[in-house]
Amino acid sequence: MNIVVIGLNHKTAAIEVREKVAFDGPKLQEAINILKDSDTIRESIILSTCNRVEIYAGVNSGEDGVENIKQFLSDFHKVPRDLLDTALYIHEGKEAIRHMYRVAASLDSMIVGEPQILGQLKDAFDAAMTNKTTGMYLNKLMRKSVSVAKRVRTETKIAESAVSISFAAVELAKKIFDDLSTKSFMLMGAGEMAELAAKNLINTGVRDVYITNRTIARAEELANEFHGRVVPFENFTDELLHTDIVICSTGAPHYVLSPDQVTKAMKARKQKQMFIIDISVPRNVDPAINDIDNVYLYDVDNLKGIVDINVKERSKEAEKAECIVDQEIGAYVKWTESLSATPTILAIREKAEAIRQEELEKVLRKLGPIEESTINAIQQLSTSIVNKLIHPPTAALKSEQEDRDLMVDMAKRLFKLEIEENNGKK
Amino acid sequence: MQTNILFFELALTFYAISTVAGAIEIFRKKKATSRAALYLAITGFAFHTINIIIRFYEGGHIPVTTMHESASFFSWCLLILFFFHDFRYKLGLLSSFIMPIVFLLMFSSAAFPREVNESIGPMLQSYWFGIHVIFAFLGDAAFAMAAGIGMMYLLQERHLKSKKLDGIFQKLPNLQVLDEINYHLITLGFPLLTLAMITGVMWANSAWGSYWRWDPKEVWSLITWLIYALVLHLRITIGWRGKKAAILSIVGFAIVIFAFFGVTLLLEGQHTFKAF
């Protein structure tokens, strides 16, 4: 089994590409089903967020699993291969493990240290579990990744200064507006991402909070939490007139805010500055809106500017975190190595031999003094019983069957083998 | 060298150093802004004030009767406004944008003959004249500040639109505060200009016996007045704020400068101090 990561993120692909390959809404389930039916891909997790689309997979070594996944991405999203290939990165083995750790620990995030990604990764894993697309390898890797992320969070200060998209948005808002406590804020969309993004901004003490969402119930929930007011989605444009800051994250596959709507609102508010943050992928706000006077539109990629500045200041903490990641890679590799057949077969033999010896001694003690030939006969008997018993399992383990890793794991549990498995802390 | 000239040179030197310090401030990598340019400007201002007081005593009237004195007095008024705004609002990089204007005014002042005008005509002795010039120069100073702030606004606006969020962007103040101060400077400058024109008209009447003579200076003052009236009108009625207001305040100031230097140097009129 070979662990691979194939994907693209904010560093390798512009938002125009990322939004094309995002697995949003029903697409995710569809994709999961396709990958599940693949012969070459034995385990898979699909992670799709604003900033990255990645497929974690376990493929049989020597087969073209990687190629298949690439082709799948291209076919599924109808994106030409050459465009995709320039944006895709492929990590295998140790580098794949490192990558997953770094993603989980938010070291690979656009905003290093932002906490959302771990939750998103867990969600991706849950979806995979529900559909039974993961196996022993990815399960273990996922558990490890979560514990690495926790270690990084507790042992470094990365999360302390963690700036999320929301933080960057606040920083920017302060460069546009003088006093946020006199400003009104509208949240479009009521998903988790929207909620997280809005939190910091609302904490700065904006005067009014409007929440608009297609499903009113969810909007009301958030309105309660944020002490805001629900605006029906059909007439949110009326409220734009009073809105200084908009965060948009509706998850709609198309633009929900057009230049016309904003131009009208700007006229009505006598050209007072408006700041619009579009964190949706695919984008929900028409990019042309940025050309309207006194309107400042930022999408996730644009927030990079602010983020990069903060990243520099935290590079030292990031170094510490990279060390933790390095250590933990070793632990996982050791575990996978323990899955190879030879040490297991050896361990089964050793265990069987130990039992045989023990039982033999007991029996010989009970029998008292007996002839040499009888001892030999008993010896032979025990040996052949043991050998015959363990022959089929060890033979199966030696064979190059597809599910050998699984059998090794099973064997270890059936025979209660304790092969050295250094799991870092535990 | 005359004492007042010595102080003038000292002031000019300090303004020059302050301007350089302000320019360095723009390109310095560090986040925290230094106040060096401000302190240099304050030192220069002290010398400048001594220069003006000496000339006042030597001439026996407000020293604004030659181009040298006028440009110098203009920059002195601008500095007063600058200090006031810097202390009140603590705007990052304000000195980097205002000190070049101060320096250029002083520099052009240095290019004109520096003699104290001791034999002034009777028309300059009218008390309307004193009030007129103080209003006029404070108004012009407010427009100069507005232009400097407008420039800061345009820079910051361009950074925000193009998403280049480094260097100078981090140091410049937020858009809204720049826009509001720009507005309030124009609402300060406009009534001052209006008062300057009214007192100017009174003065013209007492000096020449007629209120308005379509002298080029008068015409250009009127154009300036109309421009700023338009700026305020557009802002209040259809919300020409932000970028448009910033551009207009720079255009307005360009006209102020033309009315100040251009009209005096290129066109003839009774404000041409050669005539005195």
XYZ file of C-alpha atoms in Angstrom:
702
model
C 0.000 0.000 0.000
C 1.226 3.438 -0.906
C -0.182 6.587 0.626
C -0.561 9.485 -1.779
C -1.915 13.003 -1.753
C -3.028 14.623 -4.953
C -4.378 18.101 -4.843
C -4.061 21.787 -5.293
C -4.206 24.687 -2.907
C -4.004 28.428 -2.686
C -0.294 28.285 -3.399
C -0.505 26.305 -6.595
C -3.818 27.325 -8.048
C -5.627 30.611 -8.388
C -9.162 30.858 -7.148
C -10.487 30.567 -10.713
C -9.033 27.058 -10.870
C -9.889 26.100 -7.308
C -13.531 26.952 -7.716
C -13.693 24.732 -10.759
C -12.443 21.660 -8.954
C -14.216 22.228 -5.652
C -16.425 19.352 -4.513
C -19.301 21.378 -3.205
C -22.684 20.120 -2.163
C -23.964 17.001 -3.902
C -20.814 16.742 -5.997
C -18.921 15.412 -2.993
C -21.148 12.387 -2.529
C -21.013 11.659 -6.217
C -17.230 11.818 -6.206
C -16.955 9.622 -3.144
C -19.011 6.965 -4.879
C -16.867 7.044 -7.999
C -13.623 6.721 -6.074
C -15.076 3.925 -3.985
C -15.761 1.897 -7.097
C -12.267 2.331 -8.436
C -10.107 -0.804 -8.556
C -6.790 0.910 -8.078
C -7.790 3.204 -5.252
C -8.224 1.249 -2.058
C -8.736 4.026 0.420
C -9.680 7.647 -0.105
C -10.623 10.865 1.614
C -11.745 13.943 -0.287
C -10.952 17.262 1.304
C -12.506 20.282 -0.340
C -12.302 23.733 1.238
C -11.989 27.289 -0.041
C -8.263 27.021 -0.170
C -7.618 23.449 -1.147
C -8.976 20.431 -2.901
C -7.082 17.277 -2.033
C -7.569 13.572 -2.348
C -5.796 11.425 0.184
C -5.605 7.881 -1.031
C -4.106 4.533 -0.441
C -3.147 2.933 -3.733
C -1.396 -0.295 -4.530
C 2.239 0.290 -5.237
C 3.206 -0.170 -8.818
C -0.257 0.572 -10.095
C -1.447 3.719 -11.727
C -3.612 4.926 -8.852
C -2.120 8.405 -9.014
C -2.771 8.670 -12.703
C -6.333 7.484 -12.196
C -7.027 10.102 -9.566
C -5.662 12.846 -11.788
C -7.790 11.667 -14.658
C -10.768 11.425 -12.354
C -10.340 15.063 -11.272
C -10.074 16.138 -14.866
C -13.098 14.140 -16.028
C -15.278 14.866 -13.038
C -14.832 18.619 -13.158
C -14.364 18.821 -16.903
C -11.112 20.668 -16.484
C -8.473 20.111 -19.158
C -5.555 17.967 -18.014
C -2.830 20.458 -18.918
C -4.458 23.145 -16.793
C -4.899 20.731 -13.954
C -1.406 19.283 -14.128
C 0.230 22.654 -13.658
C -1.714 23.205 -10.459
C -1.610 19.726 -8.977
C 0.946 18.497 -6.515
C 1.534 14.859 -5.765
C 3.081 13.589 -2.596
C 3.793 9.952 -1.939
C 4.874 7.953 1.063
C 6.614 10.007 3.714
C 5.905 13.257 1.926
C 2.221 12.421 1.797
C 2.221 11.788 5.513
C 4.061 15.029 6.110
C 1.555 16.839 3.959
C -1.451 15.555 5.858
C 0.162 16.428 9.180
C 0.974 19.901 7.949
C -2.534 20.444 6.648
C -4.073 19.220 9.903
C -1.745 21.368 11.976
C -2.624 24.337 9.782
C 0.978 24.791 8.678
C -0.041 24.647 5.042
C -2.955 27.008 5.437
C -3.177 30.291 3.660
C -3.424 31.737 7.113
C -0.962 29.621 9.037
C -2.379 28.569 12.366
C -6.017 29.162 11.515
C -8.041 26.537 13.328
C -10.789 25.843 10.807
C -8.831 23.405 8.693
C -8.689 20.665 11.316
C -12.461 20.686 11.574
C -12.736 20.594 7.813
C -10.362 17.668 7.652
C -12.362 15.838 10.301
C -15.542 16.463 8.328
C -13.916 15.085 5.216
C -12.887 12.027 7.169
C -16.376 11.568 8.597
C -17.818 11.657 5.112
C -15.302 9.022 4.062
C -16.088 6.877 7.105
C -19.824 7.060 6.503
C -19.234 5.828 2.992
C -16.648 3.305 4.163
C -13.998 4.509 1.747
C -11.170 4.468 4.238
C -9.299 1.549 5.668
C -6.672 0.877 8.242
C -4.033 3.110 6.672
C -5.964 6.295 6.309
C -7.798 5.738 9.583
C -4.536 5.494 11.393
C -3.058 8.440 9.479
C -6.090 10.532 10.266
C -5.888 9.757 13.974
C -2.202 10.582 13.907
C -2.831 13.829 12.080
C -5.318 14.956 14.675
C -2.872 14.225 17.455
C -0.058 16.000 15.599
C -2.319 19.013 15.159
C -3.071 18.995 18.865
C 0.602 18.682 19.733
C 1.465 21.601 17.481
C -1.263 23.659 19.019
C -0.218 23.012 22.591
C 3.536 23.014 22.115
C 3.929 26.015 19.829
C 2.438 29.475 19.825
C 1.191 29.138 16.298
C -2.461 28.989 17.212
C -2.108 31.786 19.708
C -1.376 34.307 17.033
C -3.497 32.381 14.626
C -5.138 34.689 12.252
C -8.037 33.374 10.340
C -9.577 34.845 7.284
C -11.793 36.658 9.675
C -8.820 38.255 11.339
C -7.428 39.404 8.031
C -10.835 40.820 7.209
C -10.846 42.806 10.424
C -7.360 44.147 9.724
C -8.488 45.307 6.319
C -11.708 46.789 7.607
C -9.614 48.901 9.951
C -7.710 50.253 6.956
C -10.907 51.318 5.282
C -13.024 52.452 8.204
C -12.060 54.631 11.090
C -14.317 53.285 13.793
C -15.854 49.865 13.369
C -18.274 50.376 16.232
C -20.268 52.750 14.056
C -20.436 50.330 11.140
C -23.040 47.854 10.073
C -22.228 44.378 9.015
C -24.090 41.898 6.860
C -23.400 38.215 6.778
C -24.640 36.498 3.641
C -24.882 32.787 4.126
C -25.063 31.023 7.440
C -22.727 28.081 7.009
C -20.022 27.200 9.474
C -17.436 28.999 7.399
C -19.566 32.109 7.367
C -20.043 31.870 11.088
C -16.328 31.538 11.769
C -15.460 34.363 9.432
C -18.010 36.654 10.993
C -17.013 35.982 14.564
C -13.926 38.198 14.763
C -15.570 41.022 12.957
C -18.576 40.941 15.235
C -16.280 40.783 18.243
C -14.771 44.102 17.230
C -18.119 45.557 18.162
C -19.811 46.516 14.934
C -23.021 48.406 15.533
C -25.538 46.353 13.591
C -25.426 42.794 12.417
C -27.683 41.607 9.606
C -27.860 37.978 8.628
C -29.352 36.762 5.430
C -29.624 33.184 4.269
C -31.808 31.102 2.013
C -32.945 28.971 4.925
C -34.405 31.312 7.468
C -34.129 28.865 10.366
C -30.349 28.721 10.228
C -30.155 32.491 9.843
C -32.256 32.866 12.976
C -29.927 30.571 14.880
C -26.950 32.742 13.971
C -28.897 35.909 14.610
C -29.488 34.705 18.141
C -25.852 33.933 18.638
C -24.635 37.242 17.252
C -27.502 39.425 18.460
C -28.246 40.225 14.870
C -31.301 40.719 12.747
C -32.475 38.329 10.058
C -33.012 39.773 6.623
C -35.019 37.661 4.176
C -32.797 36.576 1.334
C -35.190 37.955 -1.282
C -34.704 41.532 -0.116
C -31.184 41.626 1.228
C -30.378 44.264 -1.396
C -32.561 46.732 0.500
C -30.303 46.367 3.500
C -27.135 46.879 1.461
C -27.958 50.545 1.724
C -27.143 50.469 5.448
C -24.346 47.969 5.230
C -20.696 48.943 5.415
C -19.138 45.515 5.589
C -20.377 42.362 3.869
C -19.063 38.861 4.324
C -20.411 36.523 1.709
C -20.264 32.762 2.019
C -23.474 31.327 0.700
C -22.194 28.214 -1.009
C -24.205 29.083 -4.091
C -22.583 27.898 -7.304
C -23.040 31.312 -8.949
C -22.785 35.025 -8.228
C -25.379 36.278 -5.758
C -24.186 39.873 -5.737
C -24.029 41.774 -9.006
C -22.395 45.107 -9.895
C -25.831 46.575 -10.574
C -27.075 45.845 -7.092
C -23.990 47.354 -5.509
C -23.967 50.420 -7.764
C -27.555 51.097 -6.772
C -26.810 50.661 -3.099
C -23.766 52.938 -3.377
C -25.825 55.662 -4.943
C -28.382 55.408 -2.178
C -25.740 55.546 0.537
C -24.085 58.534 -1.108
C -20.920 56.649 -1.986
C -19.938 55.813 1.557
C -17.182 53.212 1.484
C -18.253 49.577 1.375
C -16.074 46.584 2.109
C -17.098 43.222 0.699
C -15.369 39.988 1.584
C -16.184 36.984 -0.518
C -14.941 33.835 1.131
C -16.981 31.485 -1.015
C -15.413 29.131 -3.492
C -16.803 29.254 -6.146
C -17.038 32.963 -5.714
C -20.410 34.490 -4.898
C -19.599 38.103 -5.612
C -18.976 39.305 -9.126
C -15.302 40.392 -9.276
C -16.312 43.370 -11.421
C -17.698 44.932 -8.243
C -14.168 45.857 -7.230
C -14.157 48.418 -10.039
C -17.006 50.385 -8.502
C -15.800 53.543 -6.801
C -15.437 53.342 -3.026
C -16.205 49.618 -2.984
C -13.441 47.262 -1.929
C -13.968 43.627 -2.771
C -11.667 40.948 -1.441
C -11.846 37.247 -2.165
C -9.937 34.571 -0.275
C -6.887 34.915 -2.470
C -6.732 38.642 -1.959
C -6.595 38.198 1.783
C -3.195 36.633 1.228
C -1.565 40.047 1.234
C -2.422 40.650 4.863
C -1.756 37.074 5.755
C 1.752 36.959 4.324
C 2.796 39.773 6.600
C 1.656 37.877 9.672
C 3.227 34.663 8.497
C 6.691 36.154 8.577
C 6.337 37.107 12.188
C 5.431 33.590 13.087
C 8.082 31.742 11.162
C 9.928 30.773 14.321
C 6.936 29.048 15.788
C 6.362 27.374 12.468
C 9.878 25.929 12.599
C 9.109 24.314 15.929
C 5.934 22.903 14.482
C 7.809 21.458 11.509
C 10.077 19.619 13.958
C 7.068 18.030 15.613
C 5.794 16.984 12.208
C 9.145 15.410 11.382
C 9.143 13.378 14.593
C 5.652 12.131 14.037
C 6.306 11.015 10.499
C 8.738 8.488 11.939
C 6.050 7.078 14.196
C 3.652 6.435 11.369
C 6.320 4.975 9.133
C 7.320 2.567 11.892
C 3.758 1.480 12.236
C 3.386 0.812 8.520
C 6.651 -1.086 8.503
C 5.340 -3.255 11.303
C 2.589 -4.215 8.907
C 4.936 -5.987 6.543
C 4.664 -9.750 6.744
C 8.111 -10.897 7.821
C 8.202 -9.574 11.366
C 4.665 -10.791 11.884
C 5.418 -14.294 10.665
C 8.487 -14.284 12.809
C 6.483 -13.158 15.784
C 3.854 -15.840 15.234
C 6.567 -18.484 15.059
C 8.279 -17.167 18.159
C 5.051 -17.054 20.062
C 4.074 -20.589 19.001
C 7.506 -21.883 19.868
C 7.370 -20.230 23.274
C 3.987 -21.802 24.003
C 5.226 -25.192 22.831
C 8.299 -25.010 25.050
C 6.269 -23.942 28.048
C 3.687 -26.686 27.646
C 6.376 -29.249 26.935
C 8.166 -28.469 30.168
C 4.927 -28.731 32.131
C 4.148 -32.146 30.659
C 7.703 -33.446 31.190
C 7.650 -32.378 34.825
C 4.337 -34.208 35.388
C 5.533 -37.406 33.761
C 8.654 -37.690 35.903
C 11.631 -39.733 34.674
C 10.894 -41.275 31.257
C 12.857 -42.667 28.401
C 14.684 -40.525 25.935
C 12.702 -41.957 23.007
C 9.388 -40.995 24.607
C 10.649 -37.438 25.115
C 11.609 -37.293 21.441
C 8.189 -38.535 20.408
C 6.432 -35.909 22.511
C 8.783 -33.255 21.127
C 7.949 -34.271 17.593
C 4.264 -34.374 18.271
C 4.214 -30.866 19.676
C 6.340 -29.480 16.890
C 4.223 -30.921 14.162
C 0.980 -29.767 15.783
C 2.335 -26.279 16.117
C 3.734 -26.218 12.609
C 0.572 -27.507 11.060
C -1.495 -24.997 12.983
C 0.512 -21.981 12.041
C 1.284 -23.029 8.482
C -1.868 -21.766 6.791
C -1.806 -18.329 8.432
C 1.898 -17.777 7.810
C 1.566 -19.008 4.258
C -1.296 -16.621 3.691
C 0.762 -13.795 5.136
C 3.641 -14.575 2.817
C 1.484 -14.609 -0.263
C 1.230 -11.406 -2.243
C -2.474 -10.992 -1.870
C -4.226 -7.683 -2.218
C -5.481 -7.586 1.324
C -2.267 -8.774 2.887
C -1.863 -5.634 5.013
C -5.253 -6.237 6.431
C -4.355 -9.832 7.217
C -1.151 -8.762 8.906
C -3.114 -6.437 11.083
C -5.666 -9.173 11.750
C -3.024 -11.727 12.521
C -1.447 -9.421 15.021
C -4.731 -9.035 16.757
C -5.729 -12.720 16.540
C -2.436 -13.924 17.919
C -2.169 -11.023 20.344
C 1.198 -10.105 18.982
C 2.937 -7.105 20.389
C 5.329 -5.986 17.767
C 7.294 -2.928 18.716
C 5.197 -0.020 17.635
C 6.453 3.321 18.691
C 3.622 5.765 18.555
C 5.374 8.794 19.836
C 3.629 9.567 23.071
C 1.238 6.715 23.455
C 23.675 88.720 6.302
C 20.615 90.207 7.883
C 19.398 88.484 11.028
C 15.995 87.651 9.587
C 17.618 86.060 6.530
C 19.774 83.896 8.783
C 16.672 82.573 10.512
C 14.989 82.069 7.154
C 17.912 79.964 5.942
C 17.861 77.938 9.149
C 14.142 77.287 8.789
C 14.577 76.316 5.143
C 17.385 73.913 6.047
C 15.387 72.224 8.747
C 12.384 71.892 6.457
C 14.622 70.304 3.854
C 15.978 67.770 6.335
C 12.476 67.124 7.626
C 11.268 66.478 4.071
C 14.072 63.993 3.521
C 13.285 62.309 6.849
C 9.649 62.097 5.793
C 10.600 60.529 2.473
C 12.815 57.973 4.215
C 9.890 57.196 6.482
C 7.851 56.129 3.460
C 10.406 53.609 2.301
C 11.643 52.369 5.650
C 10.863 48.700 6.204
C 10.016 49.043 9.881
C 6.399 49.144 10.864
C 6.621 51.739 13.607
C 6.713 55.295 12.322
C 9.291 57.689 13.595
C 8.511 61.257 14.645
C 11.867 62.598 13.431
C 10.348 64.541 10.538
C 7.903 66.205 12.926
C 10.566 67.313 15.416
C 12.737 68.686 12.614
C 9.744 70.582 11.305
C 9.015 72.028 14.750
C 12.621 73.238 15.044
C 12.427 74.807 11.599
C 9.121 76.390 12.523
C 10.685 78.065 15.585
C 13.341 79.716 13.389
C 10.706 80.575 10.835
C 8.572 82.300 13.473
C 11.546 84.382 14.637
C 12.122 85.388 11.004
C 8.536 86.535 10.632
C 8.559 88.470 13.936
C 11.781 90.284 12.960
C 10.338 91.208 9.579
C 7.145 92.366 11.240
C 9.080 94.797 13.454
C 11.372 95.929 10.695
C 8.576 96.552 8.227
C 5.933 97.654 10.657
C 3.240 95.513 9.009
C 2.378 91.863 8.498
C 5.229 90.595 6.320
C 3.241 89.572 3.260
C 3.959 92.427 0.920
C 6.499 90.685 -1.312
C 6.438 87.302 -2.996
C 9.254 86.219 -0.718
C 7.215 87.078 2.339
C 3.948 85.719 1.008
C 5.258 82.304 0.108
C 7.046 82.127 3.431
C 3.908 83.166 5.319
C 1.861 80.655 3.325
C 4.102 77.798 4.422
C 4.105 79.110 7.995
C 0.288 78.924 8.070
C 0.400 75.456 6.555
C 2.747 74.320 9.328
C 0.358 75.558 12.002
C -2.425 73.481 10.464
C -0.095 70.535 10.034
C 0.969 70.538 13.692
C -2.605 70.861 14.812
C -3.711 67.863 12.733
C -0.721 65.793 13.609
C -1.278 66.254 17.346
C -4.997 65.790 17.130
C -5.277 62.799 14.794
C -1.830 61.201 14.908
C -1.980 60.325 11.241
C 0.825 58.086 10.099
C 3.069 59.563 7.387
C 1.294 62.949 7.463
C 4.654 64.745 7.643
C 5.899 62.819 4.607
C 3.151 64.358 2.520
C 2.874 67.847 4.012
C 6.541 68.702 4.502
C 7.344 68.583 0.768
C 4.660 71.223 0.181
C 6.052 73.316 3.035
C 9.547 72.945 1.680
C 8.597 73.812 -1.893
C 6.783 76.949 -0.734
C 9.799 77.985 1.298
C 12.142 77.109 -1.527
C 10.243 79.275 -3.982
C 10.103 81.990 -1.373
C 13.907 81.859 -1.235
C 14.049 82.539 -4.967
C 12.444 85.984 -4.613
C 14.176 89.195 -3.448
C 14.288 89.242 0.306
C 14.369 92.944 1.108
C 11.972 94.093 3.759
C 9.472 96.386 2.131
C 9.739 99.504 4.272
C 8.055 102.025 2.067
C 4.622 100.565 1.765
C 1.852 102.365 0.044
C -1.105 103.683 1.976
C -3.342 100.903 0.671
C -1.373 98.297 2.575
C -1.944 100.164 5.792
C -5.668 99.549 5.684
C -6.661 97.139 8.471
C -8.747 95.274 5.888
C -5.488 94.204 4.360
C -4.249 92.484 7.529
C -7.496 90.571 8.005
C -7.693 89.792 4.302
C -4.265 88.150 4.103
C -4.661 86.156 7.294
C -7.934 84.679 6.050
C -6.508 84.135 2.590
C -3.385 82.330 3.731
C -5.122 80.216 6.347
C -7.661 79.225 3.705
C -4.912 78.398 1.210
C -3.109 76.420 3.917
C -6.263 74.403 4.568
C -6.499 73.640 0.840
C -2.831 72.645 0.793
C -3.423 70.266 3.686
C -6.489 68.896 1.933
C -4.402 68.236 -1.171
C -1.678 66.482 0.862
C -4.293 64.346 2.595
C -5.976 63.767 -0.772
C -2.705 62.406 -2.062
C -2.474 60.051 0.902
C -6.028 58.959 0.215
C -5.320 58.209 -3.432
C -2.261 56.155 -2.540
C -4.068 54.190 0.128
C -7.072 53.723 -2.133
C -4.869 52.388 -4.917
C -3.265 49.912 -2.528
C -6.634 48.691 -1.336
C -8.060 48.343 -4.819
C -5.041 46.566 -6.236
C -4.597 44.475 -3.078
C -0.974 45.422 -2.556
C -1.007 45.340 1.177
C 2.566 45.940 2.179
C 4.997 48.727 2.945
C 3.375 52.128 2.812
C -0.113 50.618 3.086
C 0.572 49.508 6.627
C 1.712 52.975 7.654
C -0.924 55.108 6.006
C -4.081 55.887 7.987
C -7.440 54.387 7.105
C -9.443 55.714 4.175
C -12.358 57.003 6.135
C -10.306 59.212 8.422
C -8.406 60.625 5.444
C -11.630 61.309 3.614
C -13.217 62.960 6.633
C -10.228 65.172 7.358
C -10.060 66.109 3.688
C -13.704 67.132 3.906
C -13.314 69.040 7.104
C -10.279 70.903 5.733
C -12.306 72.012 2.764
C -15.177 73.058 4.999
C -12.565 75.059 6.915
C -10.815 76.456 3.851
C -13.966 77.425 2.002
C -15.397 79.866 4.583
C -11.907 81.274 5.120
C -11.618 81.857 1.387
C -15.069 83.399 1.371
C -14.128 85.726 4.219
C -10.842 86.529 2.475
C -12.771 87.502 -0.619
C -15.227 89.644 1.297
C -12.475 91.418 3.201
C -10.518 91.665 -0.034
C -13.453 93.409 -1.639
C -13.723 95.796 1.327
C -10.023 96.427 1.102
C -10.205 97.038 -2.633
C -12.914 99.573 -1.983
C -10.912 101.408 0.635
C -7.698 101.274 -1.418
C -8.900 101.838 -4.942
C -12.373 103.059 -4.452
C -14.073 100.172 -6.225
C -15.110 96.757 -4.966
C -14.364 94.557 -7.903
C -12.218 95.322 -10.902
C -11.836 91.979 -12.680
C -8.191 92.001 -11.894
C -6.615 88.572 -12.738
C -6.020 87.790 -9.084
C -9.646 88.486 -8.356
C -10.769 86.353 -11.245
C -8.630 83.432 -10.198
C -9.738 83.743 -6.603
C -13.277 83.558 -7.850
C -12.446 80.452 -9.899
C -10.875 78.860 -6.811
C -13.932 79.744 -4.791
C -16.232 78.209 -7.418
C -14.173 75.025 -7.570
C -14.346 74.451 -3.829
C -18.013 75.416 -3.793
C -18.512 72.690 -6.395
C -16.492 70.172 -4.372
C -18.698 70.758 -1.349
C -21.865 70.773 -3.377
C -21.121 67.491 -5.140
C -20.156 65.854 -1.896
C -23.257 66.859 -0.038
C -25.743 66.220 -2.827
C -24.530 63.151 -4.703
C -21.804 61.894 -2.408
C -18.664 62.716 -4.336
C -16.448 61.535 -1.539
C -13.406 59.338 -1.404
C -11.394 59.147 -4.577
C -13.285 61.843 -6.471
C -13.121 64.250 -3.546
C -9.389 63.539 -3.190
C -8.735 64.260 -6.860
C -10.822 67.422 -6.738
C -8.955 68.678 -3.692
C -5.668 68.217 -5.545
C -7.014 69.982 -8.630
C -8.330 72.770 -6.401
C -4.941 73.195 -4.810
C -3.238 73.306 -8.200
C -5.497 76.255 -9.032
C -4.697 77.857 -5.678
C -1.013 77.594 -6.491
C -1.551 79.011 -9.947
C -3.557 81.889 -8.498
C -0.751 82.419 -6.027
C 2.369 82.232 -8.216
C 1.165 82.078 -11.766
C -1.106 85.085 -11.692
C 1.470 87.197 -9.920
C 4.301 86.182 -12.188
C 2.552 85.816 -15.528
C -0.365 88.191 -15.412
C -0.423 91.830 -14.422
C -2.585 93.230 -11.697
C -2.539 95.319 -8.552
C -1.620 92.271 -6.462
C 1.644 92.192 -8.392
C 3.847 93.420 -5.669
C 6.317 94.958 -8.104
C 3.730 97.635 -8.440
C 4.118 98.735 -4.844
